[in-house]
XYZ file of C-alpha atoms in Angstrom:
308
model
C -18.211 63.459 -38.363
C -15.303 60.963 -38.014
C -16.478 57.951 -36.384
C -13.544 58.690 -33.732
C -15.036 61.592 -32.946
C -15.136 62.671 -29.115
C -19.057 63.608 -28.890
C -20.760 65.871 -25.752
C -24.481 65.705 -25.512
C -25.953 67.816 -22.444
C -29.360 66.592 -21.564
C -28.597 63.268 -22.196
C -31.650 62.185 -19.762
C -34.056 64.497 -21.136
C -36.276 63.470 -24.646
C -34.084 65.421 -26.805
C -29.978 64.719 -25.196
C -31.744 60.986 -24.626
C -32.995 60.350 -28.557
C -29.549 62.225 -29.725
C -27.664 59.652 -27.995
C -29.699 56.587 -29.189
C -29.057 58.218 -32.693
C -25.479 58.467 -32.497
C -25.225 54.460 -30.884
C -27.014 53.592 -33.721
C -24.723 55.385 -36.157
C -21.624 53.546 -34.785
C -20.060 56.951 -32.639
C -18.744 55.212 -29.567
C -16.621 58.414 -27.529
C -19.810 59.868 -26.369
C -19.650 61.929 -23.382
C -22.648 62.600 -20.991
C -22.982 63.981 -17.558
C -26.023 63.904 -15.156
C -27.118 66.910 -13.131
C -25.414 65.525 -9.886
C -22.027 65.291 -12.153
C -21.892 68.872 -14.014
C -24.354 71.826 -12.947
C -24.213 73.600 -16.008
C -25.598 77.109 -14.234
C -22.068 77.116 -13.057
C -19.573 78.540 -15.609
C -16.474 77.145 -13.674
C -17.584 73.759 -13.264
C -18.615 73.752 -16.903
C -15.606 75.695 -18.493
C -13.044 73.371 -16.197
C -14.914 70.087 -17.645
C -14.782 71.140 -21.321
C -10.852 71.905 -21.079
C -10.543 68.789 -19.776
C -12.523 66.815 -21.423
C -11.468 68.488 -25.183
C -14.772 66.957 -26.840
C -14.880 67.849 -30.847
C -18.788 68.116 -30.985
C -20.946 70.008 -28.649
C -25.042 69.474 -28.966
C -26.851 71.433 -26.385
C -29.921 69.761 -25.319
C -29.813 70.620 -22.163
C -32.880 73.395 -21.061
C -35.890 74.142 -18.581
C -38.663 73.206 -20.275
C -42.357 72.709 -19.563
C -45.842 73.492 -21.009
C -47.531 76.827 -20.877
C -48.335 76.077 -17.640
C -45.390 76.403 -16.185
C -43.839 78.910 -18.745
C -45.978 81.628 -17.316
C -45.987 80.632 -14.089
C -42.203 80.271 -13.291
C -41.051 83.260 -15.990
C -37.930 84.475 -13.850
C -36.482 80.346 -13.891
C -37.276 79.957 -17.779
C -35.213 82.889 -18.716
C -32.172 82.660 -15.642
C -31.623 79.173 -16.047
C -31.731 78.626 -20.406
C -29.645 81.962 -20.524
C -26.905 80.458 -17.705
C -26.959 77.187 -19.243
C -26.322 77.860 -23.228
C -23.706 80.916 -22.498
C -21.391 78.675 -20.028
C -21.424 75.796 -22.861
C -21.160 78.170 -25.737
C -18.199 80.250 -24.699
C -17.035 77.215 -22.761
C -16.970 75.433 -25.865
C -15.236 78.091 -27.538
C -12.185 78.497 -24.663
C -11.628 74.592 -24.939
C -11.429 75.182 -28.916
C -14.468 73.038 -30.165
C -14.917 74.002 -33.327
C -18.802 72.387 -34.005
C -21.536 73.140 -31.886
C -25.274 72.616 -32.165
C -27.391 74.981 -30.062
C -31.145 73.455 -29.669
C -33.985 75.870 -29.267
C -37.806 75.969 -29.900
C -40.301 77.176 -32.420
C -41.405 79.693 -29.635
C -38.599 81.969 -30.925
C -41.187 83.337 -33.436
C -43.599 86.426 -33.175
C -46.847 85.054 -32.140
C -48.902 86.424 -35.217
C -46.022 85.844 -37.675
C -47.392 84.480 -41.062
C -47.787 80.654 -41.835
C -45.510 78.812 -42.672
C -42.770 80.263 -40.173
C -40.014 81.060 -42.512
C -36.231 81.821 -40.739
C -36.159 84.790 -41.621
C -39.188 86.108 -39.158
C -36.740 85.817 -36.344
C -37.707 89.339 -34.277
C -40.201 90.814 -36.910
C -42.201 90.804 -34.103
C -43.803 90.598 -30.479
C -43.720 86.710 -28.679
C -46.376 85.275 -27.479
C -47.021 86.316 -23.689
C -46.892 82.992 -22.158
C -43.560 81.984 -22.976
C -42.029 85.103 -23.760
C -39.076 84.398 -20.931
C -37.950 80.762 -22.434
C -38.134 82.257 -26.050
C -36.144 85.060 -24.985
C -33.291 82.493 -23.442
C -33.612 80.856 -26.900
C -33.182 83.847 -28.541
C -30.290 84.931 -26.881
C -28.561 81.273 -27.694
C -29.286 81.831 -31.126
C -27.459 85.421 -31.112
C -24.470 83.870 -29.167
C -23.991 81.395 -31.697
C -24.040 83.238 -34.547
C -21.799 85.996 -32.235
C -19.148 82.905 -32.022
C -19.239 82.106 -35.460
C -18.639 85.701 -37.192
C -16.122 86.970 -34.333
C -14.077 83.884 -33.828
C -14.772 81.942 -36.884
C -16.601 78.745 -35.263
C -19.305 76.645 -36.697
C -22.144 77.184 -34.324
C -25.478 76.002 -35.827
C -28.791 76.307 -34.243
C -31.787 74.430 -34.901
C -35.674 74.805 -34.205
C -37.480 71.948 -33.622
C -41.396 72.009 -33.662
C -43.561 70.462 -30.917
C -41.631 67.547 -30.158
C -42.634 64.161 -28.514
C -41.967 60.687 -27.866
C -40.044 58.690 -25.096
C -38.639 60.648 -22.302
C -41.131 62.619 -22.375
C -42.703 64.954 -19.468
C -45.722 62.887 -18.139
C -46.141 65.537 -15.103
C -49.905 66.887 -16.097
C -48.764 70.441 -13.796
C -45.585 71.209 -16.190
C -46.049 68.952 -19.724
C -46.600 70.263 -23.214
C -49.907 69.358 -25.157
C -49.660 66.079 -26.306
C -48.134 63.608 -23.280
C -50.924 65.448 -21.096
C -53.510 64.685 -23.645
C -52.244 61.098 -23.709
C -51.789 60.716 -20.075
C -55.608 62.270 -19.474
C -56.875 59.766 -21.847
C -55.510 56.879 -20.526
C -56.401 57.880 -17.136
C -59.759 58.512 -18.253
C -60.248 55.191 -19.598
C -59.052 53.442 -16.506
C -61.391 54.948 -14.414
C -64.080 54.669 -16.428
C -64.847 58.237 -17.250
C -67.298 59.543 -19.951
C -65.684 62.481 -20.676
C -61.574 63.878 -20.564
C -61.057 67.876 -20.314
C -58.716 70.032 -23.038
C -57.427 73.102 -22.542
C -58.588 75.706 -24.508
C -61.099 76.050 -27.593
C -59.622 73.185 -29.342
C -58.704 75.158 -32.375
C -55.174 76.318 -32.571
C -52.810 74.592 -35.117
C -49.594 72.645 -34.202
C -47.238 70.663 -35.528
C -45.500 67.708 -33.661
C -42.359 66.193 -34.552
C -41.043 62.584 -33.115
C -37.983 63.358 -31.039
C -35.909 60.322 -32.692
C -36.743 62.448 -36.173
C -35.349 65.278 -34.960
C -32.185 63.346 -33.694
C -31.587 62.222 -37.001
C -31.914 65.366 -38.488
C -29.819 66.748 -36.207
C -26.656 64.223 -36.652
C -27.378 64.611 -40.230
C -26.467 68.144 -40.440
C -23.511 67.671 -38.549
C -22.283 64.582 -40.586
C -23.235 67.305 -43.923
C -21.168 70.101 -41.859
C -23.480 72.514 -42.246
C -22.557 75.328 -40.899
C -25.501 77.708 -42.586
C -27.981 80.254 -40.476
C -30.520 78.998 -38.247
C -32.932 76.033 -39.782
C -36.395 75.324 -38.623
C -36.877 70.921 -38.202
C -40.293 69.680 -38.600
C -42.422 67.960 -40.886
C -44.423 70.898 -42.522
C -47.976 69.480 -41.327
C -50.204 70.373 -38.518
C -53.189 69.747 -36.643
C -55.965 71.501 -34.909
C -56.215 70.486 -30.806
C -59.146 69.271 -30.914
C -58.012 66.951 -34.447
C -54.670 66.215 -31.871
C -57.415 64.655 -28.621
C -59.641 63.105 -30.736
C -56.205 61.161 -32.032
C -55.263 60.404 -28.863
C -58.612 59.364 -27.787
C -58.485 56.479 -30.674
C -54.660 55.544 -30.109
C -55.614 54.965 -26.199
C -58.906 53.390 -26.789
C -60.722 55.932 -24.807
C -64.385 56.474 -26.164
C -65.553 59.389 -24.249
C -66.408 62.598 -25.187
C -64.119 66.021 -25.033
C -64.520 68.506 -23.177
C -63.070 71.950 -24.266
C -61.981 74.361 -20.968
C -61.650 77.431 -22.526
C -61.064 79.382 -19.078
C -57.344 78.335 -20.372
C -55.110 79.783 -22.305
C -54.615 78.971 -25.984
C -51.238 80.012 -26.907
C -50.236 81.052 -30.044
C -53.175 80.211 -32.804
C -50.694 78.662 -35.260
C -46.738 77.662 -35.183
C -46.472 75.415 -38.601
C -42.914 75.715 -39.480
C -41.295 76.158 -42.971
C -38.784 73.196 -43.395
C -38.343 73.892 -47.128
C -34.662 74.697 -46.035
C -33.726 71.591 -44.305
C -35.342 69.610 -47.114
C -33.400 71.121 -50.041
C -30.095 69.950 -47.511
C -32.087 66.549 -48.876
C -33.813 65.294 -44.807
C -37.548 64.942 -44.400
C -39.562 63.360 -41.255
C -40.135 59.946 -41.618
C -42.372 59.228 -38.825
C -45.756 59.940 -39.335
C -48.070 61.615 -36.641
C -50.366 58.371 -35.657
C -47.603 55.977 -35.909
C -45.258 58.595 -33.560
C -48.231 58.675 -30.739
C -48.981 54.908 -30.596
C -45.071 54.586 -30.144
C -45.082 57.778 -27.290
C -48.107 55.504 -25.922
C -46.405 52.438 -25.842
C -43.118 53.775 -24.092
C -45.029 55.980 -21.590
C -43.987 55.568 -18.159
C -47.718 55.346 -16.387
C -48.711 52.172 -18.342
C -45.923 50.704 -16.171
């Protein structure tokens, strides 16, 4: 990327649009262009294709999504897949009428067949059925991923998606109704210790598998692939490790100082057993995950907002 370069990140506010913009500061880019909700609803395709054409930015990374935890995957099914869908085709073909020729599109691991085999290699894209509870979100995903590559071989751009694993650190979602796994474990624990508790409740039997990447890992991989301009197929990002739940809690439970016991709900869902992504892709491009797992929480800890 030329250091000149005219740079729109949507999301900026969220963990992912938030980390990609501390990234590119750090690399030196200085035209970078964010908008809050109040200034650009991306659900509307005028307001978004009008502010591209003006605007004439010469990288696009969409960071910008609903997200939440399984919670509110399943629950609020018909806003997953309306609002992702709405938001990634108004900056894709917006992108594409203003003449941006380099585009990141941002999804999730969820993509993937629920019962695929481990590691999740690219290539598994629709071999078969999603997992139930976020079926609507990895739809939207899916359809992001199609429109990029539908960009690329009709009009000759260089859309890339990537697929981060479980991803964490600051900015994240603290709310305990709509947050993934790992700020609601660390949010339980710490409330737990405060009060004094003897015990903190997990969803679930405790033994699926995840991985969990630090969102300022996946911003540098990210602004590393465009500075390479690759322009390949869809790459997984991760660090090619995983945990079980319960190995995730009892983690947290040290990194907090909480010295309770867990308790295991499993009237809750567990999701998908395992989502451990192949990254032997990206790391052949020559990027690996520097941040390791305990270092990554006690940093998420530190920067949480409810220790304020």
């Amino acid at each position: 990327m030329n250091p000149n370069a005219k740079i729109f990140v949507t999301g900026h506010r969220g963990m992912v649009g938030s980390a990609l913009v501390r990234q590119l500061n750090a690399e030196g880019y200085q035209r970078i262009i964010t908008r809050s909700r109040d200034q650009l609803d991306l659900l509307s395709q005028t307001a978004v294709t009008e502010f591209l054409a003006t605007e004439q930015p010469d990288y696009v990374f969409i960071a910008a999504a609903k997200v939440g935890g399984i919670q509110a995957n399943n629950q609020y099914r018909a806003d997953f897949l309306y609002q992702n869908l709405m938001i990634e085709a108004n900056l894709i073909h917006g992108a594409h009428l203003a003449g941006v020729q380099r585009l990141m599109f941002l999804g999730s691991s969820c993509i993937y067949p629920r019962d695929c085999a481990q590691p999740i290699k690219e290539e598994y894209l629709l071999t078969g059925p999603l997992e139930q509870t976020n079926e609507p979100y990895a739809i939207a995903k899916i359809a992001g991923i199609k429109l990029a590559e539908s960009y690329n071989r009709q009009y000759g751009r260089e859309y890339i998606s990537v697929m981060p694993t479980n991803l964490y650190g600051p900015n994240d979602n603290y709310d305990l109704a709509n947050s993934h796994v790992l700020p609601a474990l660390l949010r339980k624990a710490h409330e737990a210790k405060l009060r004094g508790d003897s015990e903190y409740v997990v969803w679930g039997s405790g033994t699926p598998r995840r991985e969990f990447l630090y969102v300022d890992d996946l911003a540098d991989a990210c602004v590393y692939l465009m500075k390479q301009g690759y322009a390949g197929p869809l790459l997984n990002v991760g660090t090619g490790e995983d945990v079980t739940i319960r190995e995730l809690a009892e983690t947290v439970m040290d990194i907090v100082g909480f010295e309770g016991r867990i308790v295991f709900d499993s009237t809750k869902p567990d999701g998908t057993p395992r989502k451990l992504l192949d990254v032997s892709k990206l790391a052949a491009l020559g990027w690996r995950a520097r941040t390791s797992l305990r270092d990554g929480i006690r940093l998420a800890y530190d920067s949480a907002p409810f220790r304020a």
